[in-house]
XYZ file of C-alpha atoms in Angstrom:
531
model
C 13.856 -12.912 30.357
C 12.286 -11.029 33.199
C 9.068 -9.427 32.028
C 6.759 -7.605 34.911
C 3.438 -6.937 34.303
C 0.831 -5.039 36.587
C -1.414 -7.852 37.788
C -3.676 -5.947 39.139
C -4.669 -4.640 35.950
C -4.466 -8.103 34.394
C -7.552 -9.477 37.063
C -9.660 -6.406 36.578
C -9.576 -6.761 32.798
C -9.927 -10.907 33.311
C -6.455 -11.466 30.945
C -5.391 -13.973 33.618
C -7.815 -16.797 34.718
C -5.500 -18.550 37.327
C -2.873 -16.340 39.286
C -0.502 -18.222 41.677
C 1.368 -15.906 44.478
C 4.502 -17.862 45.546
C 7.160 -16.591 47.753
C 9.646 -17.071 45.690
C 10.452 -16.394 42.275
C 10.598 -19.731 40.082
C 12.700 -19.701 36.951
C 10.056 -20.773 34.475
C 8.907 -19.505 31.059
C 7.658 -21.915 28.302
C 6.307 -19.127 26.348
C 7.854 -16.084 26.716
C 5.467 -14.472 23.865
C 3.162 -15.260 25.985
C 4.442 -13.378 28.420
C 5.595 -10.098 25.729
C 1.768 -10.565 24.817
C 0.156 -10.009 28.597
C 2.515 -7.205 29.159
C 2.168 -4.826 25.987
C -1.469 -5.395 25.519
C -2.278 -3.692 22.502
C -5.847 -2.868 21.312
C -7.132 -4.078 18.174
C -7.857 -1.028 17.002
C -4.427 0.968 17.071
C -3.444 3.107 13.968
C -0.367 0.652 13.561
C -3.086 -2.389 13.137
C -5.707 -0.789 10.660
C -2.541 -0.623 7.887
C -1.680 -4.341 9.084
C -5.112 -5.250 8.414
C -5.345 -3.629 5.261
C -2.249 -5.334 3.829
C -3.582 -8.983 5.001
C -6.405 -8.009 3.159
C -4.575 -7.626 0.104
C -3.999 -11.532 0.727
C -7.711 -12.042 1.651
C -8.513 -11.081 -2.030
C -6.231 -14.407 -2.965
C -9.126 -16.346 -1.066
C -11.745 -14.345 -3.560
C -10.353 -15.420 -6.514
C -10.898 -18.865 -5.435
C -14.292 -18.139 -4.416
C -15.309 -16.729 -7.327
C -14.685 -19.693 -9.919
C -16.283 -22.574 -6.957
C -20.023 -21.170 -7.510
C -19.540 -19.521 -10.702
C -19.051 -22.457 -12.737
C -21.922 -24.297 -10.335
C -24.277 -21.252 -11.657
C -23.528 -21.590 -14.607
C -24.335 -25.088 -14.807
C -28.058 -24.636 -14.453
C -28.429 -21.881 -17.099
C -29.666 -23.523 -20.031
C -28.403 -21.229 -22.601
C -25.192 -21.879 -21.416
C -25.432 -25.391 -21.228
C -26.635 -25.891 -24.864
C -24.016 -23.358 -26.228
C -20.881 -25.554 -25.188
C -23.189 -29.019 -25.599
C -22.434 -29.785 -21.817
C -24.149 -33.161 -20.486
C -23.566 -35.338 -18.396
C -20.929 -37.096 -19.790
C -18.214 -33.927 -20.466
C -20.071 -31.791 -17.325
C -17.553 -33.633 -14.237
C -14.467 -33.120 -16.914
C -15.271 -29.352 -17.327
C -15.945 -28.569 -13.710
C -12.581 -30.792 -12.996
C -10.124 -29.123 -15.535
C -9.993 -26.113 -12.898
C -8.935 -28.719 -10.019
C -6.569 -29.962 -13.064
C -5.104 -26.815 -13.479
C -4.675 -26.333 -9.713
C -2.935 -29.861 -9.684
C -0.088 -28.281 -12.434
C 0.119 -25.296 -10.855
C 1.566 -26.842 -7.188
C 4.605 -28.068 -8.287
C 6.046 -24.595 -8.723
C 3.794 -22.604 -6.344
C 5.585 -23.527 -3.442
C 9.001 -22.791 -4.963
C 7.782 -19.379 -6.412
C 6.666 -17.667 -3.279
C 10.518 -19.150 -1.832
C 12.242 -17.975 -4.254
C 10.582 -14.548 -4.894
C 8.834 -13.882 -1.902
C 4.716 -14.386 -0.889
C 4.115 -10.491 -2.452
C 5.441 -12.296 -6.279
C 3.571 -15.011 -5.646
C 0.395 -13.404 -5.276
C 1.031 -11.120 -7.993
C 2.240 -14.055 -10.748
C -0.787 -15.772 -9.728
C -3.012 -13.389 -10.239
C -1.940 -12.780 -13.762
C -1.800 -15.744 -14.886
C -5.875 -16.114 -13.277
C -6.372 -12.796 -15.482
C -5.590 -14.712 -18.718
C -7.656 -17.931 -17.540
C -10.701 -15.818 -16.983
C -10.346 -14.078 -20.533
C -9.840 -16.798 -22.711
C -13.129 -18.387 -20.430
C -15.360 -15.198 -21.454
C -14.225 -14.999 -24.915
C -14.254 -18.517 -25.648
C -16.332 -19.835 -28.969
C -16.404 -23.579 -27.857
C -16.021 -26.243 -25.077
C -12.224 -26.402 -25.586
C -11.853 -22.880 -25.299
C -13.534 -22.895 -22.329
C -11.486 -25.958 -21.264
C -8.485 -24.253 -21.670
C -9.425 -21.186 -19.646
C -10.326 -23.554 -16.662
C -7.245 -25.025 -16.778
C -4.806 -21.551 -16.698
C -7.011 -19.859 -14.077
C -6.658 -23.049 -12.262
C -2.841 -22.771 -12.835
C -2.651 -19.265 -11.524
C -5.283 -19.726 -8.519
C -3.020 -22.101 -6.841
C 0.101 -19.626 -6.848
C -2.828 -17.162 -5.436
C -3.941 -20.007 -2.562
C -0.107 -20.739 -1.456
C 1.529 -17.167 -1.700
C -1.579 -15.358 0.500
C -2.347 -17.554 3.343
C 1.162 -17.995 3.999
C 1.295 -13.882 4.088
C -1.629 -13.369 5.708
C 0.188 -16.216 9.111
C 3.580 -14.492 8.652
C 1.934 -10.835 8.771
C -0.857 -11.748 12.004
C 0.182 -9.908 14.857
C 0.670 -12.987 17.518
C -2.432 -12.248 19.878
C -4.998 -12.212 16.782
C -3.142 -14.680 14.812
C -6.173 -16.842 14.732
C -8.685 -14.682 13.652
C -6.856 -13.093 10.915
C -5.792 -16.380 9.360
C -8.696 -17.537 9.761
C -10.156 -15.319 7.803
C -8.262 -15.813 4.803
C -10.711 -18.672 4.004
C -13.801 -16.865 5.349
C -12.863 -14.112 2.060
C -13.624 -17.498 0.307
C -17.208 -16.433 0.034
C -16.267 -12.600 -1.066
C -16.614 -14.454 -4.404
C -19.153 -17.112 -4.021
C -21.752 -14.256 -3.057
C -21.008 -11.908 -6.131
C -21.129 -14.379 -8.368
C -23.870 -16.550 -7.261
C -26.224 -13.191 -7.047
C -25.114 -11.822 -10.584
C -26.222 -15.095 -11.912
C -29.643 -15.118 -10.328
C -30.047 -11.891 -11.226
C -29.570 -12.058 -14.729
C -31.209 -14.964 -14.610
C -34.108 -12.949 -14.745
C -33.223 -10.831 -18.367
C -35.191 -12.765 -20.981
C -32.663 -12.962 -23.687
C -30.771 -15.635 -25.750
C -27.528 -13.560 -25.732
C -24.553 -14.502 -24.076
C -24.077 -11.464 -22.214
C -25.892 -13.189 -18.984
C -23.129 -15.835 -18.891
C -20.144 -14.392 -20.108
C -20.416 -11.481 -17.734
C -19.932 -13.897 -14.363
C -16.880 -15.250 -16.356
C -15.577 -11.890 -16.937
C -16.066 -10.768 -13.601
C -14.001 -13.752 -12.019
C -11.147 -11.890 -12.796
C -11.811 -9.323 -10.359
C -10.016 -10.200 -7.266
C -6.932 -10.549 -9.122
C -7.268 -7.067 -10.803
C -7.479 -5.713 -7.046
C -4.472 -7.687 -6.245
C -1.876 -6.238 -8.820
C -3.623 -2.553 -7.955
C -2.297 -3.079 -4.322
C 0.189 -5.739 -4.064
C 2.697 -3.327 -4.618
C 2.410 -0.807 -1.716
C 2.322 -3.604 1.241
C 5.546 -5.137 2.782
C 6.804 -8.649 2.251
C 6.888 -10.468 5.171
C 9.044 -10.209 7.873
C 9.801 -13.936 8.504
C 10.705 -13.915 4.499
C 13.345 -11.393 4.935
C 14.601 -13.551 8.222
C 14.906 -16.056 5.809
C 16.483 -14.498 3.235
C 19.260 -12.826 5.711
C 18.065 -9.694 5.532
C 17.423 -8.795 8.860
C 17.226 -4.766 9.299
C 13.975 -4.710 6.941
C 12.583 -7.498 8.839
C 13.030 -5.566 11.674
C 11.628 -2.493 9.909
C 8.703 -4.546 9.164
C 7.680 -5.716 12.286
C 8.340 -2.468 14.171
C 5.769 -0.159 12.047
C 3.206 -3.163 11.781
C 3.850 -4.785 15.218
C 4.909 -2.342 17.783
C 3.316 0.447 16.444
C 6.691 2.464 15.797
C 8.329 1.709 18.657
C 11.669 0.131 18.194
C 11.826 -1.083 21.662
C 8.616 -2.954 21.287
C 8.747 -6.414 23.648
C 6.772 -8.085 21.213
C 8.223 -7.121 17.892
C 12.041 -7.681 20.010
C 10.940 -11.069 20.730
C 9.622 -12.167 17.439
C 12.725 -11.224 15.540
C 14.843 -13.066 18.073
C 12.377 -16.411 18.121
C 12.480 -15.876 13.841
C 16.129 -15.602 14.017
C 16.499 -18.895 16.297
C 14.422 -21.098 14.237
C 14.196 -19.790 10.649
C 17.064 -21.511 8.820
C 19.662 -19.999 6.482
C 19.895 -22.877 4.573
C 16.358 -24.929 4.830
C 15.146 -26.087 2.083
C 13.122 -22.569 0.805
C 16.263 -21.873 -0.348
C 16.393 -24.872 -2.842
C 13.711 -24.200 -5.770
C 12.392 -28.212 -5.999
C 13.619 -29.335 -2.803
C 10.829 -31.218 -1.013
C 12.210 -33.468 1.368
C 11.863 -31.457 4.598
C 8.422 -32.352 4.468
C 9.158 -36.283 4.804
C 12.785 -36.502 6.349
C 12.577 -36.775 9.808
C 9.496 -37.778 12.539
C 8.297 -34.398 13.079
C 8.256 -33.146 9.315
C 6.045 -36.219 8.591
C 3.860 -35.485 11.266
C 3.498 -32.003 9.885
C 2.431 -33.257 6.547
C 0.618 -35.716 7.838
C -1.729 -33.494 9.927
C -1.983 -31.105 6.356
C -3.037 -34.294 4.579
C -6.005 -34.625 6.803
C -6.719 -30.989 6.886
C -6.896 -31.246 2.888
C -8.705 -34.581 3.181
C -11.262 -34.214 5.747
C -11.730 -30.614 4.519
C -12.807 -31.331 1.097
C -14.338 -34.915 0.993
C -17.170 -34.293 3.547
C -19.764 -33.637 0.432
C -20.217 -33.388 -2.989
C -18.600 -29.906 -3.631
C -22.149 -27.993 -3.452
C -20.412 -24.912 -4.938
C -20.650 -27.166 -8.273
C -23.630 -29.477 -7.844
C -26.008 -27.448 -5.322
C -28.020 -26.968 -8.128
C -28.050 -30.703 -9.243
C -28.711 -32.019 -5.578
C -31.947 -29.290 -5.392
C -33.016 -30.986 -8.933
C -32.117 -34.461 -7.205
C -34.630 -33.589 -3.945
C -37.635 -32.108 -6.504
C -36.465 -29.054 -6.895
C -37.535 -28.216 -10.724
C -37.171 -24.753 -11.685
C -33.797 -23.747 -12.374
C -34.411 -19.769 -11.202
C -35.194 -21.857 -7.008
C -31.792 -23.492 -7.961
C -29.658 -20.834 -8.100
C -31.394 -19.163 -5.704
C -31.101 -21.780 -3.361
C -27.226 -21.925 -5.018
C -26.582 -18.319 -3.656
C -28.230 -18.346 -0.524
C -25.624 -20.779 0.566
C -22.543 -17.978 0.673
C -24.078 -16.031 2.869
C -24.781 -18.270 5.388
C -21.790 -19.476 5.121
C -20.193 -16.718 5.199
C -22.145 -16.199 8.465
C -20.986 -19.276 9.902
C -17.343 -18.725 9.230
C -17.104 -15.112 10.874
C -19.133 -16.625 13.793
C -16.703 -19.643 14.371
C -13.471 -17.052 14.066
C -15.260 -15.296 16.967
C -14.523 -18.721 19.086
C -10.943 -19.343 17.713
C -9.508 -17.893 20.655
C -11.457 -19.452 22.927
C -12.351 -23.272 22.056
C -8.911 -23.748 20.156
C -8.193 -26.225 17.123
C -8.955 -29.227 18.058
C -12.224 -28.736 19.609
C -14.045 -27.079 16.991
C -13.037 -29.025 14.648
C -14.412 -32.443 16.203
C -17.591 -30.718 16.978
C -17.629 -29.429 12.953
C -17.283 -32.961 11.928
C -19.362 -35.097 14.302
C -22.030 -32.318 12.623
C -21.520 -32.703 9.382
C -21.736 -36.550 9.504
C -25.102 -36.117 11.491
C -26.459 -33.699 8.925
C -25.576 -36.086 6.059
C -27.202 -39.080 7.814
C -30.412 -36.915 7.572
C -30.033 -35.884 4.267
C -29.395 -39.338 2.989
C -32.655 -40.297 4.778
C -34.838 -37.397 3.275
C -32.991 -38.083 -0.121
C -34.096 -41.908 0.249
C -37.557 -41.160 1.367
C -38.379 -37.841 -0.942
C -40.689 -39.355 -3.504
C -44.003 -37.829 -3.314
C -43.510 -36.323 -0.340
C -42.273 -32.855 -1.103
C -42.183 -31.850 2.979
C -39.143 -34.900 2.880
C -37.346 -33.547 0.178
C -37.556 -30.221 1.907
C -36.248 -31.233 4.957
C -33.098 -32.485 2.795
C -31.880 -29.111 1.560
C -32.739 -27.521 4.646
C -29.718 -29.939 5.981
C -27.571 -29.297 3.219
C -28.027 -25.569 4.706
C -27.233 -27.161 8.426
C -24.303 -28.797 6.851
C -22.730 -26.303 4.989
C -23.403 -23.788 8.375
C -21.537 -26.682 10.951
C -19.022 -27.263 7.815
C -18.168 -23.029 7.655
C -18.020 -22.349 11.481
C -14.944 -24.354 11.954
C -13.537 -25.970 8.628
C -13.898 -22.859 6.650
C -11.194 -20.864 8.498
C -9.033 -23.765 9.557
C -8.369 -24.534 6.225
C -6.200 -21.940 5.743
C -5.218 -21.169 9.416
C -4.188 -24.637 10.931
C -1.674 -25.584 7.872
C -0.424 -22.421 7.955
C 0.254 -23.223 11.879
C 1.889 -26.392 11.785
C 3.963 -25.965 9.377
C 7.707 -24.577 9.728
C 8.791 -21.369 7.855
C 11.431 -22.952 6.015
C 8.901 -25.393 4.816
C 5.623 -23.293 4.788
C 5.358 -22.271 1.193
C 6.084 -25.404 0.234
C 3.934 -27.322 2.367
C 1.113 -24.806 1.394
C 1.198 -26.280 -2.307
C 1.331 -29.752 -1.133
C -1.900 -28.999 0.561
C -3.190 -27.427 -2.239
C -2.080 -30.623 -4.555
C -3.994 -32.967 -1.489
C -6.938 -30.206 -1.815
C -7.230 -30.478 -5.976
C -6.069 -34.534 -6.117
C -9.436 -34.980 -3.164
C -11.407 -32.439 -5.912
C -10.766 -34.549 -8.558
C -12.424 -37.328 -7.329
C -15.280 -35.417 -5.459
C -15.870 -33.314 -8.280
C -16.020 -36.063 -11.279
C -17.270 -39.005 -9.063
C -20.638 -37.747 -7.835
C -22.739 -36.397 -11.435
C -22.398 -40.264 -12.756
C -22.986 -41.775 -8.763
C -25.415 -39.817 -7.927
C -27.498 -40.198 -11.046
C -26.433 -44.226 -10.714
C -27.261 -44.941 -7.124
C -29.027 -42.168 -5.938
C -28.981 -41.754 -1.936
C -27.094 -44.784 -1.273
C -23.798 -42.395 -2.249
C -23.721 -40.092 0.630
C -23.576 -43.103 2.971
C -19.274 -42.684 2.439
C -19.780 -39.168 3.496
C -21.287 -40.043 6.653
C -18.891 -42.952 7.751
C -15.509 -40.445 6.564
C -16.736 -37.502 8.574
C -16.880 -39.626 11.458
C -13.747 -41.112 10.866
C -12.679 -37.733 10.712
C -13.608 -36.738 14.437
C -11.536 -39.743 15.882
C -8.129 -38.528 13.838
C -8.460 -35.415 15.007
C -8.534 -36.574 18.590
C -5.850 -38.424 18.304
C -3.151 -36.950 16.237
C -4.152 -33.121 16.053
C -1.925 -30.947 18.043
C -4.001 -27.694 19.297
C -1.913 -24.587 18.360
C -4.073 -22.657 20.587
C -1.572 -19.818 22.789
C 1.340 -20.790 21.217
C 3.653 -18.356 18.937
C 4.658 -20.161 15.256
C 8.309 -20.993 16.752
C 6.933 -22.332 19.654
C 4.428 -24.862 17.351
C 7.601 -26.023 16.078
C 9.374 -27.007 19.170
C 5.995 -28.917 19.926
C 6.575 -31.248 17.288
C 10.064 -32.159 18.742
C 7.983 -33.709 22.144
C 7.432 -37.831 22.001
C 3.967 -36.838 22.749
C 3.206 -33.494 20.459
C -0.629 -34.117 21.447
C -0.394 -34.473 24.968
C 2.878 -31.662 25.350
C 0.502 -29.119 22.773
C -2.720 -29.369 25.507
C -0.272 -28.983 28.830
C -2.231 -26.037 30.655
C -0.469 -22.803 31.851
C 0.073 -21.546 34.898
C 1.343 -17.395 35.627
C 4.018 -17.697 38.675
C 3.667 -14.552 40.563
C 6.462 -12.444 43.123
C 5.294 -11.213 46.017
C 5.272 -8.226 44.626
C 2.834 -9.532 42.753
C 4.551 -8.794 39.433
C 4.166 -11.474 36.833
C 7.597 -13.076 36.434
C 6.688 -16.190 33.992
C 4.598 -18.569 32.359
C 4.754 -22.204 32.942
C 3.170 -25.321 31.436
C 1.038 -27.813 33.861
């Protein structure tokens, strides 16, 4: 492949850092999308990339539906009316909050399979009716096992939501802004968490006994997935599904309108067919409804899963989940009233949701790997302080204050990087043939870690008080030294190049290799090389 690209416009616009003029032409190019990338140059802005960004947001909306049950049900759980009308205490309240992670659990066994089979569009679609008949039986139920039951089904069909649209919103991303718009699958996480956590508050404040002020934020969880079957329907499947599926003219199709703008001789949309057509198997295992083993047969698949066990570990048992217990920890640091508790429950999403957008910003620039040690060596110094204040809080209101204003400091360290990694690195590292797949083996990780962080800390924290966050502070450390050692950084590489990394004795060291850009004298950019 001989690309040439004016160099002279690449210093003057600061695209290239390090330009080496040789005399003579060298025949090197690890990353020839690298290389497609420097020399078409979109902008972000192109007519071609406002409909690609409105179809991945079609799969943000998958991310919403998840968001909305997280701080609903935590909401909910401080509204006394509420409480008393499904005789929740604190014996049944960890089962109620953990049938939804139960549900989830069900659901992953066929989620993977589903968006194979039928494509990440179906998937998203299924899912989202099945979340529609969770959320009704939740708003119309009469008793706790109604209720139950409701948990359970929208957890079913918010799994099928969490697999299909992440792994649409990777295969979609133009390369060059892969990272932000996967990223900010998760960030739509908060879409939810904010409606729902200010429509509580608010009616919070009607003075009624009726049920109207807690069935509505049940009703309204169904709204994501109402937007999702409105649109779901007039965006393309994915091109790397139709690779996969042998049907290579619409994949073509695909990537042409969405990735080069119209142009069939696009370098970029040329390329990624070709790399797509080199790796993507005919006969992988997405072809084979419950066949799992290319996540554990050879030393590179395990690595894969591997690295999405920790992402699903690390990512999820940092904290109790405070989209279910912020309320309880505000009560647990002197916080009475239960209006200031969800209040101080919704402010969270926003900041949050802050954080998150913030950290995509630096994506690009710090990569993986470095954001997410800095994330956790945070998190495990915020929750030394807020086991401290927690410890230390009695009669001394200005201590207990200090502790939520860490769980804020937490949660913001937590969003900037582990919020949009969450659904961007997994989606990453894993192959095509396994991604789907893969995806719902996270998700069972996600929901088997939820089980236990969800039911575990109502009964510890109530039984030993502080002395419970001390395992949070020890695993997020832990958590920084895994990540330097085993995490790959996916930073500048295309998705078929990830998964020749993983084929290198040393994926770690061969994934951080710098680049150089070898130069004619001409001084037209012939190739990319790694350092």
């Amino acid at each position: 492949m001989d690309q040439k690209v004016d160099i002279e416009h690449l210093e003057n616009t600061g695209d290239v850092k390090d330009i080496h003029v040789q005399a003579q032409e060298e025949d090197i190019c690890d990353s020839r999308m690298e290389l497609a990338l420097l020399e078409e140059n979109p902008r972000p802005f192109r007519k071609s990339f406002l409909k690609l960004y409105a179809c991945i947001f079609v799969g943000y909306l998958c991310s919403a539906t998840n968001g909305f049950d997280a701080n609903t049900f935590g909401g909910l759980s401080a509204i006394p009316s509420f409480i008393n009308y499904f005789g929740i205490n604190a014996d049944n309240q960890g089962l109620v909050a953990t049938l939804y992670v139960i549900g989830n659990i069900a659901g992953s066994f066929f989620a993977g399979p589903a968006a194979d089979r039928y494509g990440r569009k179906a998937g998203m679609a299924l899912g989202s009716v099945i979340c529609l008949v969770g959320a009704f039986l939740q708003t119309a139920a009469q008793n706790l096992n109604a209720l139950m039951a409701g948990r359970f089904i929208l957890g079913m069909g918010a799994v099928l939501v969490q697999t299909s649209g992440p792994s649409y919103v990777v295969e979609m991303a133009y390369p060059k802004y892969r990272g932000q718009l996967t990223g900010g699958f998760q960030a739509c996480f908060f879409l939810g968490t904010i409606v729902s956590t200010f429509l509580e508050y608010g009616l919070s404040f009607i003075n009624t006994d009726s049920s109207f002020i807690w069935r509505l934020p049940l009703a309204v969880q169904g709204l994501p997935s109402i937007l999702v079957l409105a649109f779901v329907w007039f965006i393309p499947e994915t091109p790397r599904w139709y690779v996969g599926q042998g049907r290579i003219d619409e994949a073509r199709d695909v990537l042409t309108k969405y990735h080069g703008d119209g142009n069939p001789n696009s370098v970029v949309a040329r390329l990624e067919l070709q790399e797509m057509q080199e790796v993507i198997s005919m006969e992988g295992s997405d072809k084979r409804w419950w066949d799992f083993r290319d996540l554990f047969n050879s030393r590179a698949t395990r690595y894969r899963t591997f690295l999405v066990t920790c992402i699903a570990w690390f990512g999820q048992l940092d904290l109790p989940p405070t989209s279910y217990y912020f309320p309880l920890m505000a009560k647990t640091a002197g916080v009475t009233d239960y209006q200031t508790q969800l209040l101080l429950n919704a402010i969270q999403t926003p900041i949050m949701m802050a954080a998150a957008l913030c950290g995509l910003s630096c994506i690009g620039y710090f990569g993986r790997r470095k954001l997410l040690m800095f994330s956790s060596a945070g998190m495990s110094a915020s929750v030394i302080v807020i086991t401290a204040c927690t410890a230390n809080q009695a009669g001394r209101p200005v201590v207990g204050g200090t502790g939520i204003a860490f769980i804020y400091v937490f949660l913001v360290v937590f969003a900037f990087a582990w919020t949009p990694m969450q659904s961007l690195y997994p989606t990453e590292v894993l192959a095509y043939n396994t991604r789907a797949k893969g995806l719902a083996y996270m998700n069972l990780m996600v929901n088997a870690v939820n089980v236990l962080n969800t039911y575990v800390p109502p009964v510890a924290i109530a039984n030993s008080g502080w002395k419970f966050y001390i395992l949070y502070i020890v695993w997020d450390a832990f958590g920084v030294l895994i990540i330097y050692l085993f995490f790959i950084e996916t930073k500048g590489h295309s998705l078929e190049e990830i998964e020749r990394i993983f084929e290198s004795p040393h994926p770690v060291k061969e994934s951080l290799r710098g680049r150089k850009v070898t130069v004619k004298e001409d001084r037209t950019l012939t190739a990319l090389a790694m350092v």
